[in-house]
């Protein structure tokens, strides 16, 4: 659907032959592209090669729910300072989305009119009201909206984050390609990395070529275990999404959708929605049928799985927006998230030669963080760790998930017995 709303020329070139460079980045989503952009801003002469298996934005970055949100999944800070610090970091990621979209992307790619977190039980809405007040007291903008201010059916209240927004990631990444190439970053699409040989000089094998680099950035998020890294720490989870055709303004008014960009609900089986730049309603989640983990991290299932997920999400969408009961689904798709056991992501550098950089495991809450990751990795590459040491993702060791078949069995047991979605908030 994001592709249908994008009008960006997509010149691509694949790698043929051997090249030598300073730093190679594998993955052309927000993490990889932001890393290339930050490295280039700082070091005009650095050799940077970006390798993408398909095209820029073909992973989660071009397939997501579009809400650019504050906060790091899985983290519960103990002090107002820690709360401000985390909020400040993700706010910097949202600012970056705004800056890049304003400079490089077509108008409408990014919008920042706030996102809602909707509460579906009176007790939780009351607790949310207090939470919004404590955020405001800590200097973090947050507004509690009572049920009377919301058109969403079944909502008892919501917190509006006025600094959150909406992004067409596919459009942004496509728009960043020309300035990256013009600045001397070598971008190769349709170039899957088949094998990584670690060493002082790292060697990357691709179908028709080879890259030798002094440092490597793994910007492959959910696909990283398939490359042989972070196998124990990352669970690749498929998430289904749908979108309506463009809705006229009258439909948005009947739905009770205000000026905001998107919403999530407060349930373990989290539902999320966004008003796209093309005025479609995008809707995802809402329960376990909207997600799938396949044995061994295999690719998403076929049409039957998609049909079942779509029917389920359409019913969930109609519960929140009953006026859409007869509205057909115009697009449906899926994307792959990287879930970690405690939902906290990791950014850092490691390997025997301290030349393997990574940023991954955003657990479904990664647009702002993956964009921020480019700044973090560029800092670490320059040896500046101080700016990030106190954040929970810095050099975070991912907790080990069980190996197969326990992993698959554990996923089934967890989702069926607890009724929780694996994408729950921490
Ligand atoms: C359905 C869905 C809804 C979401 N909704 C939201 C949301 O509303 N808000 C939010 O904040 N987050 C959301 N997320 C999460 C967010 O989209 C991700 O956290 C973020 O995009 C991760 O960016 P990334 O660049 O790290 O990974 P990706 O965008 O997945 O990029 C990785 C890239 O690596 C490439 N690649 C993989 N293997 C190789 C290889 N061997 N060689 C070369 N290239 C390779 C892939 O093709 C891909 O392009 C959602 C995710 C999904 C799937």
Short mmCIF file of C-alpha atoms and ligand atoms in Angstrom, two decimals:
data_model
loop_
_atom_site.label_atom_id
_atom_site.label_comp_id
_atom_site.label_asym_id
_atom_site.label_seq_id
_atom_site.Cartn_x
_atom_site.Cartn_y
_atom_site.Cartn_z
CA UNK A 1 0.00 0.00 0.00
CA UNK A 2 2.85 2.41 0.82
CA UNK A 3 4.17 1.61 -2.65
CA UNK A 4 0.80 2.64 -4.13
CA UNK A 5 1.15 6.00 -2.40
CA UNK A 6 4.73 6.57 -3.54
CA UNK A 7 5.86 8.28 -6.69
CA UNK A 8 9.63 8.10 -6.40
CA UNK A 9 11.86 6.99 -9.27
CA UNK A 10 13.58 3.75 -8.31
CA UNK A 11 16.80 3.33 -10.27
CA UNK A 12 18.58 0.25 -9.00
CA UNK A 13 21.92 -1.36 -9.69
CA UNK A 14 23.20 -4.68 -8.47
CA UNK A 15 26.76 -5.47 -7.53
CA UNK A 16 28.85 -7.29 -10.08
CA UNK A 17 32.55 -7.76 -9.42
CA UNK A 18 34.80 -7.14 -6.44
CA UNK A 19 35.08 -3.94 -4.46
CA UNK A 20 37.05 -2.79 -1.43
CA UNK A 21 35.69 -0.19 0.96
CA UNK A 22 36.02 1.22 4.48
CA UNK A 23 32.58 0.26 5.78
CA UNK A 24 29.86 -1.99 4.36
CA UNK A 25 26.24 -1.72 5.44
CA UNK A 26 23.93 -4.68 4.85
CA UNK A 27 20.24 -3.73 4.70
CA UNK A 28 18.46 -0.81 3.07
CA UNK A 29 15.79 0.00 5.66
CA UNK A 30 15.78 2.93 8.09
CA UNK A 31 18.75 1.53 10.03
CA UNK A 32 21.01 1.03 7.02
CA UNK A 33 20.07 4.16 5.10
CA UNK A 34 20.24 6.40 8.17
CA UNK A 35 23.67 4.94 8.98
CA UNK A 36 24.93 5.64 5.46
CA UNK A 37 23.54 9.19 5.62
CA UNK A 38 25.09 9.98 9.02
CA UNK A 39 28.48 8.50 8.14
CA UNK A 40 28.57 10.52 4.94
CA UNK A 41 27.60 13.78 6.69
CA UNK A 42 30.56 13.35 9.00
CA UNK A 43 33.21 11.85 6.70
CA UNK A 44 33.08 13.02 3.08
CA UNK A 45 36.01 10.78 2.11
CA UNK A 46 34.89 7.54 3.79
CA UNK A 47 34.25 4.56 1.51
CA UNK A 48 30.66 3.45 2.21
CA UNK A 49 28.91 0.57 0.46
CA UNK A 50 25.22 -0.22 1.10
CA UNK A 51 23.96 -3.65 0.01
CA UNK A 52 20.23 -4.37 -0.13
CA UNK A 53 18.75 -7.77 -1.03
CA UNK A 54 15.73 -6.28 -2.79
CA UNK A 55 15.11 -2.49 -3.00
CA UNK A 56 15.41 0.23 -0.36
CA UNK A 57 12.42 -0.01 2.00
CA UNK A 58 11.37 -3.50 0.98
CA UNK A 59 11.64 -4.76 4.58
CA UNK A 60 9.68 -3.56 7.62
CA UNK A 61 10.61 0.08 6.92
CA UNK A 62 8.40 0.15 3.84
CA UNK A 63 5.66 -2.13 5.16
CA UNK A 64 4.81 -0.84 8.60
CA UNK A 65 1.97 0.89 10.42
CA UNK A 66 3.48 4.31 9.72
CA UNK A 67 3.30 5.71 13.26
CA UNK A 68 6.49 7.45 14.32
CA UNK A 69 6.29 7.00 18.06
CA UNK A 70 8.21 7.97 21.14
CA UNK A 71 9.55 5.42 23.58
CA UNK A 72 11.71 2.29 23.63
CA UNK A 73 9.67 -0.90 23.82
CA UNK A 74 10.26 -3.00 26.95
CA UNK A 75 11.68 -0.22 29.14
CA UNK A 76 10.15 0.98 32.42
CA UNK A 77 12.27 3.80 33.85
CA UNK A 78 12.45 4.37 37.58
CA UNK A 79 13.03 8.13 37.70
CA UNK A 80 11.72 11.23 35.89
CA UNK A 81 15.28 11.87 34.60
CA UNK A 82 15.42 8.42 33.02
CA UNK A 83 11.95 8.99 31.52
CA UNK A 84 13.08 12.33 30.05
CA UNK A 85 16.27 10.76 28.70
CA UNK A 86 14.44 7.98 26.86
CA UNK A 87 11.80 10.34 25.58
CA UNK A 88 14.52 12.75 24.44
CA UNK A 89 16.29 9.99 22.50
CA UNK A 90 13.20 8.83 20.61
CA UNK A 91 12.09 12.42 20.09
CA UNK A 92 15.44 12.97 18.36
CA UNK A 93 14.55 10.03 16.09
CA UNK A 94 11.20 11.66 15.22
CA UNK A 95 12.92 15.01 14.63
CA UNK A 96 15.28 13.21 12.28
CA UNK A 97 12.35 11.69 10.35
CA UNK A 98 10.95 15.21 9.99
CA UNK A 99 14.27 16.70 8.92
CA UNK A 100 15.00 14.03 6.31
CA UNK A 101 11.46 14.05 4.92
CA UNK A 102 11.41 17.85 4.72
CA UNK A 103 14.77 17.99 2.95
CA UNK A 104 14.48 15.09 0.56
CA UNK A 105 10.98 13.58 0.25
CA UNK A 106 7.77 14.66 -1.51
CA UNK A 107 5.35 16.81 0.53
CA UNK A 108 3.06 14.76 2.78
CA UNK A 109 5.62 11.98 3.34
CA UNK A 110 5.79 12.97 7.01
CA UNK A 111 3.17 14.64 9.19
CA UNK A 112 3.33 15.39 12.90
CA UNK A 113 -0.05 16.01 14.45
CA UNK A 114 0.16 13.47 17.23
CA UNK A 115 -0.79 9.86 17.89
CA UNK A 116 -3.26 8.44 20.41
CA UNK A 117 -2.93 5.56 22.81
CA UNK A 118 -6.53 4.53 23.40
CA UNK A 119 -7.68 2.89 26.67
CA UNK A 120 -10.50 0.37 26.48
CA UNK A 121 -11.32 -0.06 30.18
CA UNK A 122 -12.39 2.63 32.68
CA UNK A 123 -9.76 1.62 35.26
CA UNK A 124 -6.94 1.68 32.72
CA UNK A 125 -8.19 5.01 31.38
CA UNK A 126 -8.05 6.47 34.89
CA UNK A 127 -4.49 5.17 35.36
CA UNK A 128 -3.61 6.64 31.95
CA UNK A 129 -4.97 10.00 33.05
CA UNK A 130 -2.57 9.96 36.02
CA UNK A 131 0.27 8.79 33.78
CA UNK A 132 -0.33 11.69 31.37
CA UNK A 133 -0.19 14.09 34.32
CA UNK A 134 3.07 12.62 35.59
CA UNK A 135 4.56 12.87 32.08
CA UNK A 136 3.51 16.52 31.89
CA UNK A 137 5.00 17.14 35.33
CA UNK A 138 8.28 15.67 34.05
CA UNK A 139 8.18 18.14 31.15
CA UNK A 140 7.08 15.63 28.51
CA UNK A 141 4.17 16.82 26.37
CA UNK A 142 1.18 14.47 26.84
CA UNK A 143 -2.52 15.23 26.88
CA UNK A 144 -5.27 13.03 28.33
CA UNK A 145 -8.41 13.06 26.19
CA UNK A 146 -11.63 11.87 27.85
CA UNK A 147 -14.05 9.52 26.06
CA UNK A 148 -16.24 12.49 25.10
CA UNK A 149 -13.37 13.91 23.01
CA UNK A 150 -12.91 10.65 21.06
CA UNK A 151 -14.97 9.10 18.32
CA UNK A 152 -13.33 5.67 18.68
CA UNK A 153 -15.95 3.09 19.78
CA UNK A 154 -15.17 1.40 23.10
CA UNK A 155 -12.59 4.01 24.16
CA UNK A 156 -12.73 5.33 27.74
CA UNK A 157 -9.94 7.83 27.20
CA UNK A 158 -6.64 8.27 25.41
CA UNK A 159 -3.22 9.83 25.78
CA UNK A 160 -2.30 12.08 22.89
CA UNK A 161 1.42 12.38 22.19
CA UNK A 162 1.51 15.60 20.18
CA UNK A 163 5.13 15.02 19.10
CA UNK A 164 4.43 11.68 17.39
CA UNK A 165 3.55 11.51 13.71
CA UNK A 166 3.11 9.51 10.57
CA UNK A 167 5.65 8.55 7.88
CA UNK A 168 5.55 6.87 4.50
CA UNK A 169 8.86 5.07 5.00
CA UNK A 170 8.93 3.63 1.50
CA UNK A 171 8.74 7.14 0.03
CA UNK A 172 11.38 8.52 2.39
CA UNK A 173 13.89 5.75 1.66
CA UNK A 174 13.36 6.04 -2.09
CA UNK A 175 13.85 9.80 -1.86
CA UNK A 176 17.12 9.36 0.05
CA UNK A 177 18.67 7.21 -2.63
CA UNK A 178 19.67 10.02 -5.07
CA UNK A 179 21.37 12.23 -2.43
CA UNK A 180 23.20 9.22 -1.00
CA UNK A 181 24.47 8.19 -4.42
CA UNK A 182 25.34 11.81 -5.29
CA UNK A 183 27.40 12.04 -2.09
CA UNK A 184 29.44 9.01 -3.11
CA UNK A 185 27.73 6.20 -1.17
CA UNK A 186 27.78 3.06 -3.34
CA UNK A 187 24.22 1.70 -3.18
CA UNK A 188 23.63 -1.77 -4.60
CA UNK A 189 20.09 -3.14 -4.65
CA UNK A 190 19.00 -6.65 -5.69
CA UNK A 191 22.23 -7.71 -4.01
CA UNK A 192 21.61 -10.20 -1.19
CA UNK A 193 24.61 -10.93 1.01
CA UNK A 194 24.92 -14.71 1.05
CA UNK A 195 27.83 -15.13 3.48
CA UNK A 196 29.86 -13.02 5.86
CA UNK A 197 33.47 -13.96 6.59
CA UNK A 198 34.55 -12.24 9.77
CA UNK A 199 38.08 -10.86 10.20
CA UNK A 200 40.17 -7.67 10.36
CA UNK A 201 39.01 -7.36 6.78
CA UNK A 202 35.43 -8.62 6.47
CA UNK A 203 34.43 -10.37 3.25
CA UNK A 204 30.83 -10.33 2.03
CA UNK A 205 29.77 -12.77 -0.67
CA UNK A 206 26.96 -11.77 -3.00
CA UNK A 207 25.59 -13.72 -6.01
CA UNK A 208 27.74 -11.88 -8.56
CA UNK A 209 30.32 -10.11 -6.48
CA UNK A 210 32.28 -9.63 -3.30
CA UNK A 211 32.86 -6.74 -0.91
CA UNK A 212 35.92 -6.40 1.33
CA UNK A 213 35.49 -3.92 4.16
CA UNK A 214 37.24 -2.93 7.37
CA UNK A 215 33.91 -2.67 9.20
CA UNK A 216 30.41 -4.07 8.76
CA UNK A 217 27.03 -2.73 9.86
CA UNK A 218 24.30 -5.34 10.28
CA UNK A 219 21.17 -3.35 9.43
CA UNK A 220 19.09 -6.42 8.69
CA UNK A 221 16.81 -6.43 11.78
CA UNK A 222 14.45 -9.48 11.54
CA UNK A 223 16.58 -11.01 8.77
CA UNK A 224 19.79 -10.97 10.81
CA UNK A 225 19.56 -14.60 12.08
CA UNK A 226 19.43 -15.80 8.45
CA UNK A 227 22.89 -14.22 8.00
CA UNK A 228 24.17 -16.20 11.00
CA UNK A 229 24.13 -13.43 13.63
CA UNK A 230 21.94 -12.97 16.73
CA UNK A 231 20.24 -16.33 16.13
CA UNK A 232 19.41 -16.76 19.82
CA UNK A 233 18.32 -13.17 20.39
CA UNK A 234 15.88 -12.37 17.59
CA UNK A 235 12.50 -13.90 16.78
CA UNK A 236 11.34 -12.96 13.23
CA UNK A 237 7.60 -12.34 13.57
CA UNK A 238 5.31 -11.75 10.60
CA UNK A 239 2.68 -9.06 11.07
CA UNK A 240 -0.32 -8.66 8.76
CA UNK A 241 -1.76 -5.28 7.81
CA UNK A 242 -4.67 -4.00 5.69
CA UNK A 243 -5.71 -0.67 4.18
CA UNK A 244 -8.95 0.69 2.77
CA UNK A 245 -9.27 2.67 -0.45
CA UNK A 246 -8.96 6.47 0.02
CA UNK A 247 -11.86 7.63 2.23
CA UNK A 248 -13.67 10.93 1.66
CA UNK A 249 -13.55 13.54 4.42
CA UNK A 250 -17.17 12.76 5.35
CA UNK A 251 -16.18 9.17 6.21
CA UNK A 252 -13.41 10.39 8.52
CA UNK A 253 -15.89 12.65 10.30
CA UNK A 254 -18.41 9.81 10.67
CA UNK A 255 -15.64 7.61 12.10
CA UNK A 256 -14.89 10.26 14.71
CA UNK A 257 -11.24 10.42 13.62
CA UNK A 258 -9.83 13.74 14.83
CA UNK A 259 -6.74 15.56 13.59
CA UNK A 260 -4.37 12.87 14.88
CA UNK A 261 -2.12 10.71 12.70
CA UNK A 262 -2.61 7.30 14.28
CA UNK A 263 -3.66 5.23 17.24
CA UNK A 264 -2.75 2.11 19.16
CA UNK A 265 -4.93 0.45 21.77
CA UNK A 266 -3.99 -0.70 25.28
CA UNK A 267 -4.56 -4.43 24.81
CA UNK A 268 -1.96 -7.19 24.88
CA UNK A 269 -3.21 -8.03 21.40
CA UNK A 270 -2.31 -4.54 20.32
CA UNK A 271 -4.23 -2.95 17.43
CA UNK A 272 -2.86 0.00 15.48
CA UNK A 273 -4.20 2.33 12.82
CA UNK A 274 -3.02 5.30 10.81
CA UNK A 275 -4.49 7.80 8.36
CA UNK A 276 -2.17 7.58 5.38
CA UNK A 277 -1.14 10.57 3.25
CA UNK A 278 -3.55 9.24 0.61
CA UNK A 279 -6.44 9.21 3.15
CA UNK A 280 -6.64 5.45 3.50
CA UNK A 281 -7.16 3.85 6.88
CA UNK A 282 -4.31 1.44 7.56
CA UNK A 283 -5.12 -1.12 10.27
CA UNK A 284 -3.03 -3.89 11.78
CA UNK A 285 -2.88 -6.23 14.74
CA UNK A 286 -5.80 -6.61 17.14
CA UNK A 287 -5.08 -10.24 18.08
CA UNK A 288 -2.91 -13.28 17.51
CA UNK A 289 -4.35 -14.20 14.07
CA UNK A 290 -2.77 -10.97 12.78
CA UNK A 291 0.71 -12.30 13.62
CA UNK A 292 2.64 -15.46 12.75
CA UNK A 293 5.89 -17.08 13.80
CA UNK A 294 6.91 -19.91 11.51
CA UNK A 295 9.14 -22.79 12.49
CA UNK A 296 12.83 -21.91 12.20
CA UNK A 297 12.00 -18.32 11.30
CA UNK A 298 10.69 -19.34 7.86
CA UNK A 299 9.00 -16.77 5.56
CA UNK A 300 5.36 -15.79 6.00
CA UNK A 301 2.64 -18.31 5.09
CA UNK A 302 0.51 -18.31 1.95
CA UNK A 303 -2.84 -16.88 0.87
CA UNK A 304 -4.89 -18.81 3.46
CA UNK A 305 -2.96 -17.28 6.34
CA UNK A 306 -3.38 -13.85 4.73
CA UNK A 307 -7.16 -14.39 4.22
CA UNK A 308 -7.65 -15.42 7.83
CA UNK A 309 -5.61 -12.50 9.16
CA UNK A 310 -7.46 -10.01 6.92
CA UNK A 311 -10.91 -11.22 8.02
CA UNK A 312 -9.80 -11.00 11.62
CA UNK A 313 -8.33 -7.48 11.27
CA UNK A 314 -11.39 -6.26 9.38
CA UNK A 315 -13.58 -7.34 12.32
CA UNK A 316 -11.21 -5.63 14.78
CA UNK A 317 -11.23 -2.44 12.67
CA UNK A 318 -15.06 -2.45 12.59
CA UNK A 319 -15.22 -2.77 16.39
CA UNK A 320 -13.35 0.54 16.74
CA UNK A 321 -14.90 2.19 13.68
CA UNK A 322 -18.39 0.70 13.15
CA UNK A 323 -19.14 3.05 10.25
CA UNK A 324 -16.53 1.13 8.21
CA UNK A 325 -18.51 -2.13 8.39
CA UNK A 326 -19.20 -2.13 4.64
CA UNK A 327 -15.84 -0.64 3.60
CA UNK A 328 -13.85 -3.11 1.49
CA UNK A 329 -10.18 -3.89 2.00
CA UNK A 330 -8.17 -2.41 -0.88
CA UNK A 331 -4.68 -3.60 0.12
CA UNK A 332 -3.25 -6.24 2.39
CA UNK A 333 0.31 -7.24 3.05
CA UNK A 334 2.66 -8.40 5.76
CA UNK A 335 6.03 -7.38 7.13
CA UNK A 336 8.56 -9.00 9.41
CA UNK A 337 9.41 -7.61 12.86
CA UNK A 338 12.41 -8.50 15.02
CA UNK A 339 11.13 -9.39 18.50
CA UNK A 340 13.49 -9.77 21.47
CA UNK A 341 12.62 -11.67 24.64
CA UNK A 342 12.30 -8.54 26.78
CA UNK A 343 11.30 -6.35 23.78
CA UNK A 344 14.32 -4.05 24.25
CA UNK A 345 16.39 -3.37 21.11
CA UNK A 346 20.19 -3.44 20.92
CA UNK A 347 22.70 -1.10 19.26
CA UNK A 348 26.43 -1.56 19.56
CA UNK A 349 29.70 -2.89 18.26
CA UNK A 350 31.32 -6.28 18.81
CA UNK A 351 33.17 -9.15 17.17
CA UNK A 352 36.73 -10.33 17.77
CA UNK A 353 38.04 -7.30 15.85
CA UNK A 354 35.50 -4.80 17.20
CA UNK A 355 34.39 -4.03 13.68
CA UNK A 356 30.87 -5.56 13.60
CA UNK A 357 28.23 -2.89 14.24
CA UNK A 358 24.55 -3.67 14.74
CA UNK A 359 21.19 -2.06 15.56
CA UNK A 360 18.15 -4.34 15.71
CA UNK A 361 15.34 -5.92 17.72
CA UNK A 362 12.99 -2.94 17.84
CA UNK A 363 10.07 -5.30 18.61
CA UNK A 364 7.53 -3.52 16.42
CA UNK A 365 8.26 -0.04 17.71
CA UNK A 366 11.17 0.90 15.54
CA UNK A 367 10.63 3.76 13.10
CA UNK A 368 12.06 6.51 15.31
CA UNK A 369 14.67 4.17 16.83
CA UNK A 370 15.91 2.71 13.54
CA UNK A 371 16.37 6.21 12.16
CA UNK A 372 18.16 7.22 15.36
CA UNK A 373 20.34 4.10 15.05
CA UNK A 374 22.19 5.73 12.15
CA UNK A 375 23.38 8.49 14.47
CA UNK A 376 24.28 6.00 17.20
CA UNK A 377 26.33 3.79 14.86
CA UNK A 378 28.09 6.79 13.29
CA UNK A 379 29.05 7.93 16.81
CA UNK A 380 30.32 4.48 17.81
CA UNK A 381 32.28 4.24 14.56
CA UNK A 382 34.01 7.51 15.47
CA UNK A 383 34.71 6.14 18.97
CA UNK A 384 32.20 8.39 20.69
CA UNK A 385 30.31 6.09 23.05
CA UNK A 386 29.61 8.64 25.80
CA UNK A 387 26.47 10.05 24.23
CA UNK A 388 24.70 6.67 24.40
CA UNK A 389 26.11 4.74 27.37
CA UNK A 390 23.17 5.46 29.65
CA UNK A 391 20.49 4.29 27.22
CA UNK A 392 19.02 0.79 27.59
CA UNK A 393 19.89 -0.27 24.04
CA UNK A 394 23.61 0.58 24.28
CA UNK A 395 25.65 -2.64 23.92
CA UNK A 396 22.54 -4.48 25.15
CA UNK A 397 23.03 -8.24 25.31
CA UNK A 398 19.92 -9.85 23.91
CA UNK A 399 18.36 -12.44 26.20
CA UNK A 400 18.55 -15.95 24.70
CA UNK A 401 15.41 -17.42 23.17
CA UNK A 402 15.14 -21.22 23.26
CA UNK A 403 16.29 -23.16 20.16
CA UNK A 404 13.83 -25.01 17.90
CA UNK A 405 11.58 -26.91 18.35
CA UNK A 406 11.12 -25.35 21.81
CA UNK A 407 10.96 -21.89 20.30
CA UNK A 408 8.03 -22.70 18.02
CA UNK A 409 6.26 -24.68 20.76
CA UNK A 410 6.89 -21.87 23.23
CA UNK A 411 5.43 -19.30 20.85
CA UNK A 412 2.28 -21.41 20.36
CA UNK A 413 1.90 -22.00 24.09
CA UNK A 414 2.52 -18.36 24.98
CA UNK A 415 0.04 -16.94 22.48
CA UNK A 416 -2.67 -19.57 22.99
CA UNK A 417 -2.47 -20.07 26.74
CA UNK A 418 -1.92 -16.48 27.82
CA UNK A 419 -4.02 -14.97 25.02
CA UNK A 420 -1.26 -12.34 24.70
CA UNK A 421 0.14 -11.01 21.53
CA UNK A 422 3.91 -11.39 21.22
CA UNK A 423 4.03 -7.73 20.28
CA UNK A 424 2.77 -6.58 23.71
CA UNK A 425 4.40 -3.57 25.27
CA UNK A 426 6.93 -4.03 27.98
C1 LIG B 1 3.67 -4.68 9.83
C2 LIG B 1 4.59 -3.80 10.64
C3 LIG B 1 4.06 -2.71 11.30
C4 LIG B 1 4.91 -1.87 12.03
N1 LIG B 1 4.40 -0.71 12.54
C5 LIG B 1 5.23 0.16 13.16
C6 LIG B 1 4.75 1.41 13.60
O1 LIG B 1 3.60 1.80 13.33
N2 LIG B 1 5.60 2.22 14.29
C7 LIG B 1 6.89 1.84 14.54
O2 LIG B 1 7.62 2.61 15.19
N3 LIG B 1 7.39 0.68 14.10
C8 LIG B 1 6.59 -0.17 13.39
N4 LIG B 1 7.10 -1.33 12.89
C9 LIG B 1 8.52 -1.63 13.10
C10 LIG B 1 9.45 -0.85 12.15
O3 LIG B 1 8.92 -0.82 10.86
C11 LIG B 1 10.83 -1.52 12.17
O4 LIG B 1 11.30 -1.60 13.50
C12 LIG B 1 11.88 -0.76 11.35
O5 LIG B 1 11.38 -0.44 10.07
C13 LIG B 1 13.16 -1.58 11.25
O6 LIG B 1 14.00 -0.97 10.28
P1 LIG B 1 15.33 -1.72 9.83
O7 LIG B 1 15.97 -0.87 8.80
O8 LIG B 1 16.13 -2.08 11.01
O9 LIG B 1 14.83 -3.10 9.21
P2 LIG B 1 14.12 -3.39 7.79
O10 LIG B 1 13.28 -2.26 7.35
O11 LIG B 1 13.46 -4.74 7.90
O12 LIG B 1 15.33 -3.46 6.79
C14 LIG B 1 16.20 -4.55 6.69
C15 LIG B 1 16.61 -4.66 5.23
O13 LIG B 1 17.64 -5.63 5.12
C16 LIG B 1 17.48 -6.29 3.88
N5 LIG B 1 18.20 -7.57 3.97
C17 LIG B 1 17.88 -8.62 4.75
N6 LIG B 1 18.79 -9.61 4.59
C18 LIG B 1 19.70 -9.15 3.69
C19 LIG B 1 20.86 -9.72 3.10
N7 LIG B 1 21.28 -10.96 3.40
N8 LIG B 1 21.55 -8.96 2.20
C20 LIG B 1 21.16 -7.71 1.88
N9 LIG B 1 20.04 -7.14 2.42
C21 LIG B 1 19.34 -7.85 3.30
C22 LIG B 1 15.98 -6.44 3.73
O14 LIG B 1 15.58 -6.65 2.40
C23 LIG B 1 15.48 -5.12 4.32
O15 LIG B 1 15.26 -4.15 3.31
C24 LIG B 1 6.29 -2.18 12.15
C25 LIG B 1 6.82 -3.29 11.50
C26 LIG B 1 5.98 -4.09 10.72
C27 LIG B 1 6.55 -5.27 9.98
#
